[in-house]
Amino acid sequence: MLARAQVEEAVPGTVAFACALPGCCDLASAGARWWERKRRENPNFQTEVVDALKETEATLVATGAPYLLLTPASPVLKRLWKAPRMTISPHEYGGYLAPTASHPAWPAVIPKQDAYQKKTYVFHGNGLVLPQRKPVTPVWVQVTSKKTGKTKRIAPMFAKRKHRGAQRAAPLGFLEGVAQCNATLRGLVEEV
């Protein structure tokens, strides 16, 4: 990503859209089991992550272009920074993808059309217009806890630790909806 100084030096109007998808496992509950150890090593680790997010958003704003910043949902993020403009789940925008659309990097793990639930925070600005929801039915797998014996439903990519990369994947249906909505509004494509 460009530093804010580089963005501010760029020619105004040269950026059409800016987007950041930073990892936030130091803030989201998925990384909570490691927080105690991390806090011993660096008591400010979460504050530093939030400071980096603030700088990321400032850089996006500095482009002057419509921007989007997506992070995993996290009460810690709300407490240390601010509430998101919106909370989404990938399955709510799966209708922007073809019924046979597989994720390009994780086709065997992420359900077609982003048909899974995962709370994601949306921060946006500079005139970005968000798409309407086009939901699809989420896909579930049943897993049983080895500790408690309880069975619960979860999205397929959360069933195995080896799918951590898929757990961090961007919600493609939402991004496609943003692209379609903003391209049409800005006259970049003709409506069909």
CSV table of C-alpha atoms in Angstrom, one decimal:
chain,number,residue,atom,x,y,z
A,1,MET,CA,0.0,0.0,0.0
A,2,LEU,CA,1.1,3.5,-0.7
A,3,ALA,CA,2.2,5.8,2.2
A,4,ARG,CA,-0.1,8.7,2.8
A,5,ALA,CA,2.6,11.2,1.7
A,6,GLN,CA,2.9,9.4,-1.7
A,7,VAL,CA,-0.9,9.5,-2.1
A,8,GLU,CA,-1.0,13.2,-1.3
A,9,GLU,CA,1.7,13.9,-3.9
A,10,ALA,CA,-0.2,12.0,-6.6
A,11,VAL,CA,-2.0,13.8,-9.3
A,12,PRO,CA,-5.6,14.5,-8.1
A,13,GLY,CA,-8.2,12.4,-9.9
A,14,THR,CA,-5.7,9.6,-10.8
A,15,VAL,CA,-7.2,7.1,-8.4
A,16,ALA,CA,-10.7,5.8,-9.3
A,17,PHE,CA,-11.3,3.6,-6.2
A,18,ALA,CA,-9.3,2.7,-3.1
A,19,CYS,CA,-9.7,-0.4,-1.0
A,20,ALA,CA,-7.9,-2.0,1.9
A,21,LEU,CA,-8.5,-5.4,3.5
A,22,PRO,CA,-6.1,-5.5,6.5
A,23,GLY,CA,-5.8,-8.6,8.7
A,24,CYS,CA,-7.1,-8.0,12.2
A,25,CYS,CA,-6.5,-11.2,14.1
A,26,ASP,CA,-5.1,-9.1,16.9
A,27,LEU,CA,-8.6,-7.6,17.4
A,28,ALA,CA,-11.1,-10.3,16.3
A,29,SER,CA,-12.2,-13.1,18.5
A,30,ALA,CA,-10.6,-15.7,16.3
A,31,GLY,CA,-7.2,-14.5,17.6
A,32,ALA,CA,-8.2,-14.1,21.2
A,33,ARG,CA,-6.5,-17.3,22.5
A,34,TRP,CA,-3.1,-15.7,21.7
A,35,TRP,CA,-3.9,-12.2,23.2
A,36,GLU,CA,-2.5,-13.0,26.7
A,37,ARG,CA,0.9,-14.1,25.3
A,38,LYS,CA,1.0,-11.1,22.9
A,39,ARG,CA,0.0,-8.7,25.7
A,40,ARG,CA,3.0,-10.0,27.8
A,41,GLU,CA,5.3,-9.4,24.9
A,42,ASN,CA,3.8,-6.0,24.0
A,43,PRO,CA,1.1,-4.5,26.2
A,44,ASN,CA,0.2,-2.1,23.3
A,45,PHE,CA,-0.2,-4.6,20.5
A,46,GLN,CA,-3.9,-3.9,20.0
A,47,THR,CA,-3.5,-0.1,20.1
A,48,GLU,CA,-0.7,-0.4,17.5
A,49,VAL,CA,-3.0,-2.4,15.2
A,50,VAL,CA,-5.8,0.3,15.6
A,51,ASP,CA,-3.2,3.0,14.9
A,52,ALA,CA,-2.3,1.2,11.7
A,53,LEU,CA,-6.0,1.0,10.8
A,54,LYS,CA,-6.4,4.7,11.4
A,55,GLU,CA,-3.4,5.4,9.2
A,56,THR,CA,-4.8,3.1,6.5
A,57,GLU,CA,-8.1,4.9,6.5
A,58,ALA,CA,-6.4,8.3,6.4
A,59,THR,CA,-4.4,7.1,3.4
A,60,LEU,CA,-7.6,6.0,1.7
A,61,VAL,CA,-9.3,9.3,2.4
A,62,ALA,CA,-6.3,11.1,1.1
A,63,THR,CA,-6.7,9.5,-2.3
A,64,GLY,CA,-9.9,11.6,-2.8
A,65,ALA,CA,-11.4,8.5,-4.4
A,66,PRO,CA,-14.3,6.5,-3.1
A,67,TYR,CA,-12.8,4.1,-0.6
A,68,LEU,CA,-13.7,0.9,1.2
A,69,LEU,CA,-12.0,-0.6,4.3
A,70,LEU,CA,-13.1,-4.1,5.4
A,71,THR,CA,-12.2,-5.7,8.7
A,72,PRO,CA,-13.4,-8.7,10.6
A,73,ALA,CA,-16.1,-7.8,13.1
A,74,SER,CA,-14.6,-7.0,16.5
A,75,PRO,CA,-16.0,-5.4,19.7
A,76,VAL,CA,-12.4,-4.5,20.5
A,77,LEU,CA,-12.1,-2.4,17.3
A,78,LYS,CA,-15.3,-0.6,18.3
A,79,ARG,CA,-14.0,0.1,21.8
A,80,LEU,CA,-10.5,1.2,20.7
A,81,TRP,CA,-11.5,3.1,17.5
A,82,LYS,CA,-15.0,3.6,16.2
A,83,ALA,CA,-18.1,1.7,15.1
A,84,PRO,CA,-18.3,0.7,11.5
A,85,ARG,CA,-20.6,2.4,9.0
A,86,MET,CA,-22.1,-1.0,8.3
A,87,THR,CA,-21.8,-4.7,9.2
A,88,ILE,CA,-22.2,-7.3,6.5
A,89,SER,CA,-21.9,-11.0,5.9
A,90,PRO,CA,-20.7,-12.5,2.6
A,91,HIS,CA,-23.8,-14.5,1.9
A,92,GLU,CA,-25.9,-11.3,1.9
A,93,TYR,CA,-24.2,-10.3,-1.4
A,94,GLY,CA,-23.8,-13.7,-3.0
A,95,GLY,CA,-26.5,-12.9,-5.6
A,96,TYR,CA,-24.0,-10.6,-7.3
A,97,LEU,CA,-22.0,-13.7,-8.3
A,98,ALA,CA,-23.1,-16.4,-10.8
A,99,PRO,CA,-24.6,-19.5,-9.2
A,100,THR,CA,-21.6,-21.5,-10.4
A,101,ALA,CA,-19.0,-18.9,-9.3
A,102,SER,CA,-16.3,-20.5,-7.2
A,103,HIS,CA,-13.7,-18.5,-5.2
A,104,PRO,CA,-10.6,-18.4,-7.4
A,105,ALA,CA,-8.1,-19.1,-4.6
A,106,TRP,CA,-10.2,-21.5,-2.4
A,107,PRO,CA,-12.8,-23.2,-4.7
A,108,ALA,CA,-12.9,-26.4,-2.6
A,109,VAL,CA,-13.4,-24.6,0.7
A,110,ILE,CA,-15.4,-21.4,0.2
A,111,PRO,CA,-19.0,-22.2,-0.9
A,112,LYS,CA,-20.1,-21.0,-4.4
A,113,GLN,CA,-21.5,-17.4,-4.4
A,114,ASP,CA,-19.9,-16.7,-1.0
A,115,ALA,CA,-22.7,-18.7,0.6
A,116,TYR,CA,-21.2,-18.4,4.1
A,117,GLN,CA,-21.7,-16.2,7.2
A,118,LYS,CA,-18.9,-14.1,8.6
A,119,LYS,CA,-19.5,-10.7,10.2
A,120,THR,CA,-17.4,-8.1,8.5
A,121,TYR,CA,-17.1,-4.4,9.3
A,122,VAL,CA,-17.4,-1.9,6.5
A,123,PHE,CA,-15.8,1.6,6.7
A,124,HIS,CA,-16.2,3.7,3.6
A,125,GLY,CA,-16.3,7.3,2.3
A,126,ASN,CA,-15.5,9.8,-0.3
A,127,GLY,CA,-18.8,9.2,-2.0
A,128,LEU,CA,-18.7,5.4,-2.3
A,129,VAL,CA,-22.1,4.0,-2.7
A,130,LEU,CA,-22.9,0.6,-1.2
A,131,PRO,CA,-24.9,-2.0,-3.1
A,132,GLN,CA,-28.2,-3.4,-2.1
A,133,ARG,CA,-28.2,-6.9,-0.5
A,134,LYS,CA,-28.8,-9.9,-2.8
A,135,PRO,CA,-28.7,-12.7,-0.3
A,136,VAL,CA,-28.1,-16.4,-0.9
A,137,THR,CA,-28.7,-19.2,1.6
A,138,PRO,CA,-25.6,-19.9,3.6
A,139,VAL,CA,-23.9,-23.3,3.5
A,140,TRP,CA,-23.1,-25.0,6.9
A,141,VAL,CA,-21.1,-27.9,8.2
A,142,GLN,CA,-21.7,-29.6,11.5
A,143,VAL,CA,-18.7,-29.8,13.9
A,144,THR,CA,-18.5,-31.3,17.3
A,145,SER,CA,-16.3,-29.8,20.0
A,146,LYS,CA,-13.7,-32.2,21.3
A,147,LYS,CA,-13.8,-30.3,24.7
A,148,THR,CA,-17.5,-30.0,25.3
A,149,GLY,CA,-19.0,-32.5,22.9
A,150,LYS,CA,-21.5,-29.9,21.7
A,151,THR,CA,-22.3,-29.8,18.0
A,152,LYS,CA,-22.6,-26.5,16.1
A,153,ARG,CA,-23.1,-25.2,12.6
A,154,ILE,CA,-20.3,-23.2,11.0
A,155,ALA,CA,-19.1,-22.1,7.6
A,156,PRO,CA,-17.0,-24.8,5.9
A,157,MET,CA,-13.8,-22.7,6.0
A,158,PHE,CA,-14.0,-22.4,9.8
A,159,ALA,CA,-14.2,-26.2,10.3
A,160,LYS,CA,-10.4,-26.8,9.9
A,161,ARG,CA,-7.5,-24.7,11.0
A,162,LYS,CA,-5.6,-25.5,7.8
A,163,HIS,CA,-8.1,-23.2,6.0
A,164,ARG,CA,-7.0,-20.0,7.8
A,165,GLY,CA,-6.2,-18.4,4.4
A,166,ALA,CA,-9.8,-19.0,3.3
A,167,GLN,CA,-11.1,-17.5,6.5
A,168,ARG,CA,-9.4,-14.3,5.6
A,169,ALA,CA,-10.7,-14.2,2.1
A,170,ALA,CA,-12.4,-11.0,0.8
A,171,PRO,CA,-16.2,-11.2,0.3
A,172,LEU,CA,-16.2,-11.3,-3.5
A,173,GLY,CA,-20.0,-10.9,-3.9
A,174,PHE,CA,-19.9,-7.7,-1.9
A,175,LEU,CA,-16.9,-6.4,-3.8
A,176,GLU,CA,-18.6,-7.3,-7.1
A,177,GLY,CA,-21.7,-5.4,-5.9
A,178,VAL,CA,-19.7,-2.4,-5.0
A,179,ALA,CA,-18.0,-2.5,-8.4
A,180,GLN,CA,-21.2,-2.8,-10.3
A,181,CYS,CA,-23.0,-0.1,-8.3
A,182,ASN,CA,-20.3,2.5,-8.4
A,183,ALA,CA,-19.3,1.9,-12.0
A,184,THR,CA,-22.9,2.4,-13.1
A,185,LEU,CA,-23.3,5.5,-10.9
A,186,ARG,CA,-20.1,7.0,-12.3
A,187,GLY,CA,-21.0,6.3,-15.9
A,188,LEU,CA,-18.1,3.9,-16.3
A,189,VAL,CA,-20.3,1.2,-17.8
A,190,GLU,CA,-23.7,1.2,-19.4
A,191,GLU,CA,-26.6,-0.3,-17.5
A,192,VAL,CA,-27.8,-3.6,-19.0
